[in-house]
mmCIF file of C-alpha atoms and ligand atoms in Angstrom:
data_model
loop_
_atom_site.group_PDB
_atom_site.id
_atom_site.type_symbol
_atom_site.label_atom_id
_atom_site.label_comp_id
_atom_site.label_asym_id
_atom_site.label_seq_id
_atom_site.Cartn_x
_atom_site.Cartn_y
_atom_site.Cartn_z
ATOM 1 C CA UNK B 1 0.789 -29.498 23.434
ATOM 2 C CA UNK B 2 0.502 -31.826 20.028
ATOM 3 C CA UNK B 3 -2.110 -29.822 17.348
ATOM 4 C CA UNK B 4 -1.702 -30.383 13.705
ATOM 5 C CA UNK B 5 -3.451 -33.551 12.967
ATOM 6 C CA UNK B 6 -3.617 -35.499 9.833
ATOM 7 C CA UNK B 7 -7.269 -36.588 9.135
ATOM 8 C CA UNK B 8 -7.074 -40.238 9.956
ATOM 9 C CA UNK B 9 -9.386 -42.681 8.784
ATOM 10 C CA UNK B 10 -13.400 -42.566 8.037
ATOM 11 C CA UNK B 11 -15.833 -41.186 9.497
ATOM 12 C CA UNK B 12 -18.971 -43.533 11.238
ATOM 13 C CA UNK B 13 -22.583 -42.024 10.661
ATOM 14 C CA UNK B 14 -24.607 -43.218 12.800
ATOM 15 C CA UNK B 15 -28.777 -43.037 10.889
ATOM 16 C CA UNK B 16 -30.701 -41.608 12.550
ATOM 17 C CA UNK B 17 -34.060 -42.971 13.233
ATOM 18 C CA UNK B 18 -36.101 -41.211 12.541
ATOM 19 C CA UNK B 19 -36.243 -37.500 11.067
ATOM 20 C CA UNK B 20 -36.723 -34.577 12.526
ATOM 21 C CA UNK B 21 -37.007 -32.846 9.484
ATOM 22 C CA UNK B 22 -40.481 -31.155 8.741
ATOM 23 C CA UNK B 23 -41.558 -28.419 5.863
ATOM 24 C CA UNK B 24 -42.086 -26.050 8.445
ATOM 25 C CA UNK B 25 -38.046 -26.217 8.341
ATOM 26 C CA UNK B 26 -37.340 -25.318 4.425
ATOM 27 C CA UNK B 27 -39.121 -21.754 5.367
ATOM 28 C CA UNK B 28 -37.568 -20.930 8.993
ATOM 29 C CA UNK B 29 -38.332 -17.500 10.584
ATOM 30 C CA UNK B 30 -36.024 -17.054 12.928
ATOM 31 C CA UNK B 31 -32.586 -17.698 13.519
ATOM 32 C CA UNK B 32 -31.206 -21.075 15.301
ATOM 33 C CA UNK B 33 -35.095 -22.102 15.099
ATOM 34 C CA UNK B 34 -33.907 -25.384 13.540
ATOM 35 C CA UNK B 35 -31.731 -27.772 14.302
ATOM 36 C CA UNK B 36 -30.197 -30.764 11.229
ATOM 37 C CA UNK B 37 -30.766 -34.465 12.089
ATOM 38 C CA UNK B 38 -26.975 -35.393 12.674
ATOM 39 C CA UNK B 39 -24.295 -33.621 14.251
ATOM 40 C CA UNK B 40 -20.281 -34.445 13.836
ATOM 41 C CA UNK B 41 -17.932 -35.174 16.404
ATOM 42 C CA UNK B 42 -14.841 -35.814 17.978
ATOM 43 C CA UNK B 43 -13.211 -35.724 21.192
ATOM 44 C CA UNK B 44 -9.459 -34.721 22.307
ATOM 45 C CA UNK B 45 -7.737 -36.809 24.559
ATOM 46 C CA UNK B 46 -4.257 -38.855 25.048
ATOM 47 C CA UNK B 47 -2.865 -36.214 23.094
ATOM 48 C CA UNK B 48 -4.758 -36.049 19.585
ATOM 49 C CA UNK B 49 -8.141 -36.250 18.037
ATOM 50 C CA UNK B 50 -9.581 -39.398 18.842
ATOM 51 C CA UNK B 51 -12.601 -41.325 16.103
ATOM 52 C CA UNK B 52 -14.324 -38.482 14.178
ATOM 53 C CA UNK B 53 -18.230 -39.241 14.719
ATOM 54 C CA UNK B 54 -21.472 -38.517 12.802
ATOM 55 C CA UNK B 55 -24.252 -39.077 15.137
ATOM 56 C CA UNK B 56 -28.027 -37.874 15.479
ATOM 57 C CA UNK B 57 -28.159 -34.909 16.985
ATOM 58 C CA UNK B 58 -29.183 -34.120 20.746
ATOM 59 C CA UNK B 59 -27.877 -33.308 24.373
ATOM 60 C CA UNK B 60 -24.376 -35.026 25.966
ATOM 61 C CA UNK B 61 -23.521 -35.131 28.642
ATOM 62 C CA UNK B 62 -20.696 -32.954 29.941
ATOM 63 C CA UNK B 63 -18.499 -33.410 33.488
ATOM 64 C CA UNK B 64 -20.072 -29.291 35.553
ATOM 65 C CA UNK B 65 -16.340 -29.578 36.057
ATOM 66 C CA UNK B 66 -15.723 -29.651 32.625
ATOM 67 C CA UNK B 67 -13.142 -26.570 31.694
ATOM 68 C CA UNK B 68 -14.385 -24.446 29.072
ATOM 69 C CA UNK B 69 -17.486 -23.904 31.167
ATOM 70 C CA UNK B 70 -15.773 -22.773 34.173
ATOM 71 C CA UNK B 71 -12.038 -21.008 31.898
ATOM 72 C CA UNK B 72 -13.543 -20.432 29.437
ATOM 73 C CA UNK B 73 -11.981 -22.555 26.486
ATOM 74 C CA UNK B 74 -14.428 -22.467 23.953
ATOM 75 C CA UNK B 75 -13.993 -21.320 20.463
ATOM 76 C CA UNK B 76 -16.238 -21.575 17.000
ATOM 77 C CA UNK B 77 -17.018 -20.416 13.581
ATOM 78 C CA UNK B 78 -19.812 -19.939 11.645
ATOM 79 C CA UNK B 79 -20.071 -20.504 7.997
ATOM 80 C CA UNK B 80 -22.927 -21.171 5.260
ATOM 81 C CA UNK B 81 -23.961 -23.306 2.952
ATOM 82 C CA UNK B 82 -26.339 -22.639 -0.056
ATOM 83 C CA UNK B 83 -29.138 -25.223 -2.247
ATOM 84 C CA UNK B 84 -27.447 -25.317 -5.706
ATOM 85 C CA UNK B 85 -30.015 -28.027 -6.386
ATOM 86 C CA UNK B 86 -32.003 -30.978 -5.690
ATOM 87 C CA UNK B 87 -28.889 -33.286 -4.723
ATOM 88 C CA UNK B 88 -25.681 -30.209 -5.006
ATOM 89 C CA UNK B 89 -25.122 -28.090 -2.864
ATOM 90 C CA UNK B 90 -21.946 -25.058 -2.232
ATOM 91 C CA UNK B 91 -20.375 -24.799 1.179
ATOM 92 C CA UNK B 92 -18.789 -20.547 1.417
ATOM 93 C CA UNK B 93 -14.526 -20.171 1.856
ATOM 94 C CA UNK B 94 -14.439 -23.305 3.818
ATOM 95 C CA UNK B 95 -10.305 -22.718 3.715
ATOM 96 C CA UNK B 96 -10.656 -19.466 5.206
ATOM 97 C CA UNK B 97 -12.895 -20.172 8.472
ATOM 98 C CA UNK B 98 -11.029 -22.689 8.858
ATOM 99 C CA UNK B 99 -7.229 -20.474 8.922
ATOM 100 C CA UNK B 100 -10.078 -18.415 11.724
ATOM 101 C CA UNK B 101 -10.334 -20.954 13.696
ATOM 102 C CA UNK B 102 -6.502 -22.113 13.966
ATOM 103 C CA UNK B 103 -5.772 -18.416 14.718
ATOM 104 C CA UNK B 104 -8.651 -18.418 17.281
ATOM 105 C CA UNK B 105 -7.763 -21.273 18.856
ATOM 106 C CA UNK B 106 -4.360 -21.206 19.205
ATOM 107 C CA UNK B 107 -4.100 -18.232 20.934
ATOM 108 C CA UNK B 108 -7.306 -20.585 23.411
ATOM 109 C CA UNK B 109 -4.664 -23.357 24.299
ATOM 110 C CA UNK B 110 -6.549 -25.505 22.041
ATOM 111 C CA UNK B 111 -5.938 -28.361 20.298
ATOM 112 C CA UNK B 112 -6.617 -27.335 15.988
ATOM 113 C CA UNK B 113 -7.601 -30.349 14.244
ATOM 114 C CA UNK B 114 -5.807 -31.206 10.867
ATOM 115 C CA UNK B 115 -7.485 -29.302 7.836
ATOM 116 C CA UNK B 116 -8.781 -32.505 6.781
ATOM 117 C CA UNK B 117 -9.668 -33.590 9.142
ATOM 118 C CA UNK B 118 -12.418 -30.036 9.609
ATOM 119 C CA UNK B 119 -13.128 -30.147 5.353
ATOM 120 C CA UNK B 120 -14.501 -33.986 4.887
ATOM 121 C CA UNK B 121 -16.242 -33.805 8.683
ATOM 122 C CA UNK B 122 -18.071 -30.951 6.908
ATOM 123 C CA UNK B 123 -19.126 -31.932 3.428
ATOM 124 C CA UNK B 124 -19.963 -35.226 4.862
ATOM 125 C CA UNK B 125 -21.887 -33.762 7.614
ATOM 126 C CA UNK B 126 -23.990 -31.627 4.209
ATOM 127 C CA UNK B 127 -24.425 -34.129 2.653
ATOM 128 C CA UNK B 128 -25.674 -36.525 5.011
ATOM 129 C CA UNK B 129 -28.754 -33.548 5.637
ATOM 130 C CA UNK B 130 -28.536 -31.662 2.557
ATOM 131 C CA UNK B 131 -32.847 -31.993 2.706
ATOM 132 C CA UNK B 132 -32.204 -28.988 5.397
ATOM 133 C CA UNK B 133 -30.898 -27.421 2.906
ATOM 134 C CA UNK B 134 -33.137 -24.835 2.737
ATOM 135 C CA UNK B 135 -33.562 -24.025 -0.814
ATOM 136 C CA UNK B 136 -36.438 -20.928 -0.406
ATOM 137 C CA UNK B 137 -33.937 -17.416 -1.523
ATOM 138 C CA UNK B 138 -31.908 -14.702 0.878
ATOM 139 C CA UNK B 139 -32.787 -18.822 3.027
ATOM 140 C CA UNK B 140 -29.886 -21.096 3.057
ATOM 141 C CA UNK B 141 -28.179 -23.987 6.561
ATOM 142 C CA UNK B 142 -25.919 -22.527 8.790
ATOM 143 C CA UNK B 143 -22.856 -24.501 10.400
ATOM 144 C CA UNK B 144 -21.294 -24.506 14.036
ATOM 145 C CA UNK B 145 -18.572 -25.976 14.359
ATOM 146 C CA UNK B 146 -17.319 -25.939 17.824
ATOM 147 C CA UNK B 147 -14.580 -26.947 20.633
ATOM 148 C CA UNK B 148 -14.938 -26.592 24.251
ATOM 149 C CA UNK B 149 -12.416 -27.840 26.806
ATOM 150 C CA UNK B 150 -14.344 -30.963 28.473
ATOM 151 C CA UNK B 151 -12.024 -32.447 30.787
ATOM 152 C CA UNK B 152 -13.311 -32.725 34.183
ATOM 153 C CA UNK B 153 -10.806 -30.502 36.693
ATOM 154 C CA UNK B 154 -11.249 -27.907 39.489
ATOM 155 C CA UNK B 155 -7.793 -26.614 39.252
ATOM 156 C CA UNK B 156 -7.296 -23.062 36.080
ATOM 157 C CA UNK B 157 -5.337 -25.202 33.888
ATOM 158 C CA UNK B 158 -5.215 -25.791 30.453
ATOM 159 C CA UNK B 159 -7.336 -28.547 29.237
ATOM 160 C CA UNK B 160 -6.219 -31.850 27.930
ATOM 161 C CA UNK B 161 -9.476 -33.138 26.648
ATOM 162 C CA UNK B 162 -11.513 -31.445 23.569
ATOM 163 C CA UNK B 163 -14.901 -31.797 22.412
ATOM 164 C CA UNK B 164 -15.077 -31.038 18.595
ATOM 165 C CA UNK B 165 -18.492 -30.609 17.309
ATOM 166 C CA UNK B 166 -20.219 -29.538 14.375
ATOM 167 C CA UNK B 167 -24.441 -28.723 14.269
ATOM 168 C CA UNK B 168 -25.907 -26.995 11.034
ATOM 169 C CA UNK B 169 -29.163 -25.685 11.246
ATOM 170 C CA UNK B 170 -31.377 -23.742 8.538
ATOM 171 C CA UNK B 171 -31.062 -20.507 8.861
ATOM 172 C CA UNK B 172 -33.672 -16.961 6.869
ATOM 173 C CA UNK B 173 -32.202 -14.371 5.568
ATOM 174 C CA UNK B 174 -31.935 -12.007 8.125
ATOM 175 C CA UNK B 175 -32.305 -8.330 9.101
ATOM 176 C CA UNK B 176 -33.641 -6.095 5.948
ATOM 177 C CA UNK B 177 -35.242 -3.275 7.795
ATOM 178 C CA UNK B 178 -32.357 -0.278 8.660
ATOM 179 C CA UNK B 179 -31.127 -0.460 11.747
ATOM 180 C CA UNK B 180 -30.630 2.348 14.821
ATOM 181 C CA UNK B 181 -26.558 1.435 16.276
ATOM 182 C CA UNK B 182 -25.207 4.116 19.449
ATOM 183 C CA UNK B 183 -21.507 4.533 19.150
ATOM 184 C CA UNK B 184 -20.382 3.401 22.311
ATOM 185 C CA UNK B 185 -17.173 4.803 24.488
ATOM 186 C CA UNK B 186 -17.446 3.487 27.728
ATOM 187 C CA UNK B 187 -17.895 -0.345 27.595
ATOM 188 C CA UNK B 188 -15.109 -1.961 24.951
ATOM 189 C CA UNK B 189 -15.247 -4.911 24.077
ATOM 190 C CA UNK B 190 -12.067 -5.860 22.821
ATOM 191 C CA UNK B 191 -8.336 -4.256 23.330
ATOM 192 C CA UNK B 192 -4.934 -4.828 21.850
ATOM 193 C CA UNK B 193 -3.667 -7.938 22.988
ATOM 194 C CA UNK B 194 -6.247 -8.977 23.829
ATOM 195 C CA UNK B 195 -8.247 -11.857 22.634
ATOM 196 C CA UNK B 196 -10.565 -9.712 20.070
ATOM 197 C CA UNK B 197 -9.694 -11.639 16.907
ATOM 198 C CA UNK B 198 -10.562 -14.452 18.237
ATOM 199 C CA UNK B 199 -14.485 -16.307 18.250
ATOM 200 C CA UNK B 200 -13.738 -17.492 21.560
ATOM 201 C CA UNK B 201 -17.255 -17.750 23.966
ATOM 202 C CA UNK B 202 -16.087 -15.231 26.761
ATOM 203 C CA UNK B 203 -15.781 -12.193 23.837
ATOM 204 C CA UNK B 204 -19.799 -12.567 23.573
ATOM 205 C CA UNK B 205 -20.780 -13.397 26.937
ATOM 206 C CA UNK B 206 -18.626 -9.721 28.337
ATOM 207 C CA UNK B 207 -20.925 -8.166 24.833
ATOM 208 C CA UNK B 208 -23.905 -8.809 26.334
ATOM 209 C CA UNK B 209 -24.491 -6.429 28.681
ATOM 210 C CA UNK B 210 -23.521 -2.967 26.452
ATOM 211 C CA UNK B 211 -25.897 -4.080 24.100
ATOM 212 C CA UNK B 212 -28.577 -5.549 26.268
ATOM 213 C CA UNK B 213 -28.654 -1.736 28.065
ATOM 214 C CA UNK B 214 -28.353 0.364 24.200
ATOM 215 C CA UNK B 215 -31.285 -2.325 22.999
ATOM 216 C CA UNK B 216 -32.757 -0.663 26.397
ATOM 217 C CA UNK B 217 -32.729 3.455 25.037
ATOM 218 C CA UNK B 218 -34.243 2.033 21.827
ATOM 219 C CA UNK B 219 -31.219 0.602 19.402
ATOM 220 C CA UNK B 220 -31.075 -2.226 17.776
ATOM 221 C CA UNK B 221 -26.725 -2.334 18.528
ATOM 222 C CA UNK B 222 -24.375 -0.926 19.483
ATOM 223 C CA UNK B 223 -20.576 0.921 17.532
ATOM 224 C CA UNK B 224 -17.797 -1.006 19.236
ATOM 225 C CA UNK B 225 -14.548 2.064 19.258
ATOM 226 C CA UNK B 226 -11.213 1.841 20.508
ATOM 227 C CA UNK B 227 -9.927 2.298 24.863
ATOM 228 C CA UNK B 228 -8.077 5.683 24.919
ATOM 229 C CA UNK B 229 -8.333 9.340 24.510
ATOM 230 C CA UNK B 230 -9.113 9.177 20.274
ATOM 231 C CA UNK B 231 -11.058 7.099 19.775
ATOM 232 C CA UNK B 232 -11.606 4.398 16.479
ATOM 233 C CA UNK B 233 -14.594 3.033 15.579
ATOM 234 C CA UNK B 234 -14.263 -0.929 15.718
ATOM 235 C CA UNK B 235 -17.372 -3.528 14.646
ATOM 236 C CA UNK B 236 -20.816 -3.392 14.867
ATOM 237 C CA UNK B 237 -22.216 -6.180 17.614
ATOM 238 C CA UNK B 238 -20.911 -9.560 16.149
ATOM 239 C CA UNK B 239 -20.875 -8.110 12.720
ATOM 240 C CA UNK B 240 -17.344 -6.448 10.544
ATOM 241 C CA UNK B 241 -17.941 -2.064 10.506
ATOM 242 C CA UNK B 242 -18.489 -0.774 6.566
ATOM 243 C CA UNK B 243 -19.318 3.133 4.956
ATOM 244 C CA UNK B 244 -19.110 4.496 1.727
ATOM 245 C CA UNK B 245 -17.965 7.941 3.050
ATOM 246 C CA UNK B 246 -17.596 10.362 -0.127
ATOM 247 C CA UNK B 247 -17.744 7.375 -2.196
ATOM 248 C CA UNK B 248 -15.038 5.211 -1.063
ATOM 249 C CA UNK B 249 -16.160 2.340 0.664
ATOM 250 C CA UNK B 250 -13.900 2.771 4.108
ATOM 251 C CA UNK B 251 -13.673 0.682 6.937
ATOM 252 C CA UNK B 252 -11.686 -0.642 9.875
ATOM 253 C CA UNK B 253 -8.032 -2.621 9.055
ATOM 254 C CA UNK B 254 -7.662 -6.066 10.496
ATOM 255 C CA UNK B 255 -5.837 -5.474 13.781
ATOM 256 C CA UNK B 256 -6.468 -7.589 17.681
ATOM 257 C CA UNK B 257 -9.343 -6.372 17.678
ATOM 258 C CA UNK B 258 -10.951 -7.145 15.068
ATOM 259 C CA UNK B 259 -12.791 -9.696 14.623
ATOM 260 C CA UNK B 260 -10.880 -10.746 11.202
ATOM 261 C CA UNK B 261 -14.403 -10.782 9.217
ATOM 262 C CA UNK B 262 -14.965 -13.411 5.923
ATOM 263 C CA UNK B 263 -17.878 -11.273 4.982
ATOM 264 C CA UNK B 264 -15.881 -8.947 5.115
ATOM 265 C CA UNK B 265 -13.189 -9.785 3.045
ATOM 266 C CA UNK B 266 -15.289 -11.257 0.970
ATOM 267 C CA UNK B 267 -17.174 -7.658 0.032
ATOM 268 C CA UNK B 268 -14.179 -6.177 0.140
ATOM 269 C CA UNK B 269 -12.544 -8.379 -2.561
ATOM 270 C CA UNK B 270 -15.384 -7.788 -4.933
ATOM 271 C CA UNK B 271 -16.198 -3.428 -4.778
ATOM 272 C CA UNK B 272 -12.054 -3.635 -5.113
ATOM 273 C CA UNK B 273 -12.869 -6.535 -8.700
ATOM 274 C CA UNK B 274 -15.949 -3.119 -9.466
ATOM 275 C CA UNK B 275 -13.326 -0.787 -9.181
ATOM 276 C CA UNK B 276 -14.093 0.773 -6.349
ATOM 277 C CA UNK B 277 -11.734 2.624 -4.326
ATOM 278 C CA UNK B 278 -11.955 0.811 -0.928
ATOM 279 C CA UNK B 279 -9.598 1.386 2.022
ATOM 280 C CA UNK B 280 -8.595 -0.325 5.626
ATOM 281 C CA UNK B 281 -7.684 2.448 7.549
ATOM 282 C CA UNK B 282 -8.610 3.613 11.537
ATOM 283 C CA UNK B 283 -11.938 5.870 11.231
ATOM 284 C CA UNK B 284 -11.597 7.752 14.292
ATOM 285 C CA UNK B 285 -14.937 8.683 15.950
ATOM 286 C CA UNK B 286 -13.893 12.161 15.414
ATOM 287 C CA UNK B 287 -13.917 11.357 11.417
ATOM 288 C CA UNK B 288 -17.118 9.788 11.558
ATOM 289 C CA UNK B 289 -19.252 11.995 13.701
ATOM 290 C CA UNK B 290 -17.267 15.195 10.902
ATOM 291 C CA UNK B 291 -19.186 13.146 8.286
ATOM 292 C CA UNK B 292 -21.697 12.595 9.612
ATOM 293 C CA UNK B 293 -22.270 16.200 10.484
ATOM 294 C CA UNK B 294 -21.575 17.040 6.532
ATOM 295 C CA UNK B 295 -23.550 14.513 4.389
ATOM 296 C CA UNK B 296 -20.584 12.119 3.837
ATOM 297 C CA UNK B 297 -21.449 10.123 5.298
ATOM 298 C CA UNK B 298 -23.558 8.110 2.332
ATOM 299 C CA UNK B 299 -23.635 4.490 3.427
ATOM 300 C CA UNK B 300 -22.781 1.909 6.394
ATOM 301 C CA UNK B 301 -23.240 -0.945 6.706
ATOM 302 C CA UNK B 302 -22.747 -4.352 9.472
ATOM 303 C CA UNK B 303 -21.265 -6.848 7.687
ATOM 304 C CA UNK B 304 -21.271 -11.150 8.374
ATOM 305 C CA UNK B 305 -21.410 -14.263 7.586
ATOM 306 C CA UNK B 306 -25.466 -14.422 9.576
ATOM 307 C CA UNK B 307 -26.720 -10.407 7.832
ATOM 308 C CA UNK B 308 -24.706 -10.466 4.596
ATOM 309 C CA UNK B 309 -25.309 -6.577 5.163
ATOM 310 C CA UNK B 310 -27.448 -4.969 7.275
ATOM 311 C CA UNK B 311 -28.565 -1.337 6.495
ATOM 312 C CA UNK B 312 -27.507 1.014 9.574
ATOM 313 C CA UNK B 313 -30.377 4.482 9.095
ATOM 314 C CA UNK B 314 -29.347 6.271 11.854
ATOM 315 C CA UNK B 315 -26.204 6.143 14.328
ATOM 316 C CA UNK B 316 -25.925 7.998 18.078
ATOM 317 C CA UNK B 317 -22.946 9.193 19.320
ATOM 318 C CA UNK B 318 -22.796 11.249 21.800
ATOM 319 C CA UNK B 319 -26.005 11.021 22.405
ATOM 320 C CA UNK B 320 -27.598 12.330 19.046
ATOM 321 C CA UNK B 321 -28.988 10.433 16.754
ATOM 322 C CA UNK B 322 -27.376 11.439 13.261
ATOM 323 C CA UNK B 323 -29.287 9.875 10.207
ATOM 324 C CA UNK B 324 -28.291 8.265 7.652
ATOM 325 C CA UNK B 325 -29.001 9.244 3.648
ATOM 326 C CA UNK B 326 -32.511 7.017 2.507
ATOM 327 C CA UNK B 327 -31.425 2.864 2.105
ATOM 328 C CA UNK B 328 -33.479 1.861 -1.365
ATOM 329 C CA UNK B 329 -32.458 -0.537 -3.124
ATOM 330 C CA UNK B 330 -30.346 1.065 -5.765
ATOM 331 C CA UNK B 331 -27.554 1.792 -2.701
ATOM 332 C CA UNK B 332 -24.420 0.435 -3.538
ATOM 333 C CA UNK B 333 -24.139 -2.157 -0.357
ATOM 334 C CA UNK B 334 -26.654 -3.952 -2.273
ATOM 335 C CA UNK B 335 -24.206 -4.718 -5.427
ATOM 336 C CA UNK B 336 -22.029 -5.844 -3.112
ATOM 337 C CA UNK B 337 -23.988 -8.720 -1.770
ATOM 338 C CA UNK B 338 -26.478 -9.401 -4.686
ATOM 339 C CA UNK B 339 -22.289 -10.023 -6.097
ATOM 340 C CA UNK B 340 -21.586 -11.835 -3.391
ATOM 341 C CA UNK B 341 -24.749 -13.736 -3.242
ATOM 342 C CA UNK B 342 -24.276 -14.641 -7.085
ATOM 343 C CA UNK B 343 -20.950 -16.403 -6.226
ATOM 344 C CA UNK B 344 -22.598 -18.340 -3.759
ATOM 345 C CA UNK B 345 -25.416 -19.655 -5.833
ATOM 346 C CA UNK B 346 -23.488 -20.278 -8.904
ATOM 347 C CA UNK B 347 -25.262 -18.444 -10.881
ATOM 348 C CA UNK B 348 -22.006 -16.197 -11.596
ATOM 349 C CA UNK B 349 -18.547 -17.390 -12.573
ATOM 350 C CA UNK B 350 -16.957 -18.651 -9.711
ATOM 351 C CA UNK B 351 -13.477 -16.362 -9.830
ATOM 352 C CA UNK B 352 -12.048 -15.929 -6.402
ATOM 353 C CA UNK B 353 -12.386 -20.619 -5.778
ATOM 354 C CA UNK B 354 -14.500 -19.740 -2.863
ATOM 355 C CA UNK B 355 -17.225 -22.216 -3.448
ATOM 356 C CA UNK B 356 -16.787 -25.840 -2.271
ATOM 357 C CA UNK B 357 -19.233 -27.385 -4.225
ATOM 358 C CA UNK B 358 -21.115 -31.225 -2.010
HETATM 359 C C1 PLP P 1 -17.749 -13.952 13.264
HETATM 360 C C2 PLP P 1 -18.011 -12.108 13.470
HETATM 361 C C3 PLP P 1 -18.132 -11.808 12.195
HETATM 362 C C4 PLP P 1 -18.128 -11.671 11.206
HETATM 363 O O1 PLP P 1 -17.411 -12.484 10.004
HETATM 364 P P1 PLP P 1 -17.506 -13.723 9.223
HETATM 365 O O2 PLP P 1 -16.256 -14.475 8.755
HETATM 366 O O3 PLP P 1 -18.397 -12.656 7.748
HETATM 367 O O4 PLP P 1 -19.462 -14.205 9.861
HETATM 368 C C5 PLP P 1 -17.307 -10.017 13.125
HETATM 369 N N1 PLP P 1 -17.269 -9.812 14.167
HETATM 370 C C6 PLP P 1 -17.145 -10.676 15.183
HETATM 371 C C7 PLP P 1 -17.283 -9.693 16.246
HETATM 372 C C8 PLP P 1 -17.637 -11.336 15.026
HETATM 373 O O5 PLP P 1 -17.378 -12.885 15.711
#
């Protein structure tokens, strides 16, 4: 399958007749409450990406036989843009998101749009809907690139047609208070050789049931573990999982069962830059339990684009609640979060080249 296409031509832009923007969109209260006026759309057919368009956001028609709905060829990304001033904004780590999108698409036998198409589409779309980027502290514009198999066929096969869509919407700062998490050892999110490293739709559908059970038991999230006799802790919900154990920042190494988070990568880069001790290595559940019991576990948090840092207050292991030391503004995880935010908001120099100015 031909995969990489260079950017062919200008993106054709259709204006909205009436903006759906209201002042309340500047202060979003929930994730996904608002969707901006425009979306990017580009179809893949006859082995090539067709004309790229930016059109008013709205429903689209789709065959009920669309292969994505039946066999799950659907891959997404999640990224953010931030307001710098009235007429400037930044998009965070476009290249890194593109690389991951590519890896996910390849794993699902899907065509990869060219890097230039991806980048130009994002920049044009965010420029056009700039007013939707909230300026409330901590809030941002969430960006959702998505590619799904659109060919309508019954047969189990690799689709020959796809639709690439990019949607955006203002989102608030998430998760301020510490969460309760349950270590899940019965259900697994990912297995070696599987698709855990890819942001493909099925991974998330499969995670709902164990997460719902954990919610019914009073937890906010699960901690996923590897299958086998000596489980290792992997991720928490849709976030990577980081610990401070004995003054060392520890997280699971990248593998095919771990989603290669861009927040994780950014926080590790900043921690190393600050001279912290950092270890990317396997963490067995036994080690975590021991670290909880002996109070060597000082901090634990999830890391992801939506929340940046989600502090963990209680970890439940085999039915036992282990409360962590109190989360305070002086907790070290917030020093990392603030350093990341300062770069994204242009308050400190972008030394790692993470921002794209639009
Ligand atoms: C998206 C995602 C993450 C976090 O990745 P970021 O790039 O930091 O947003 C972590 N785990 C899973 C399972 C994810 O889908």
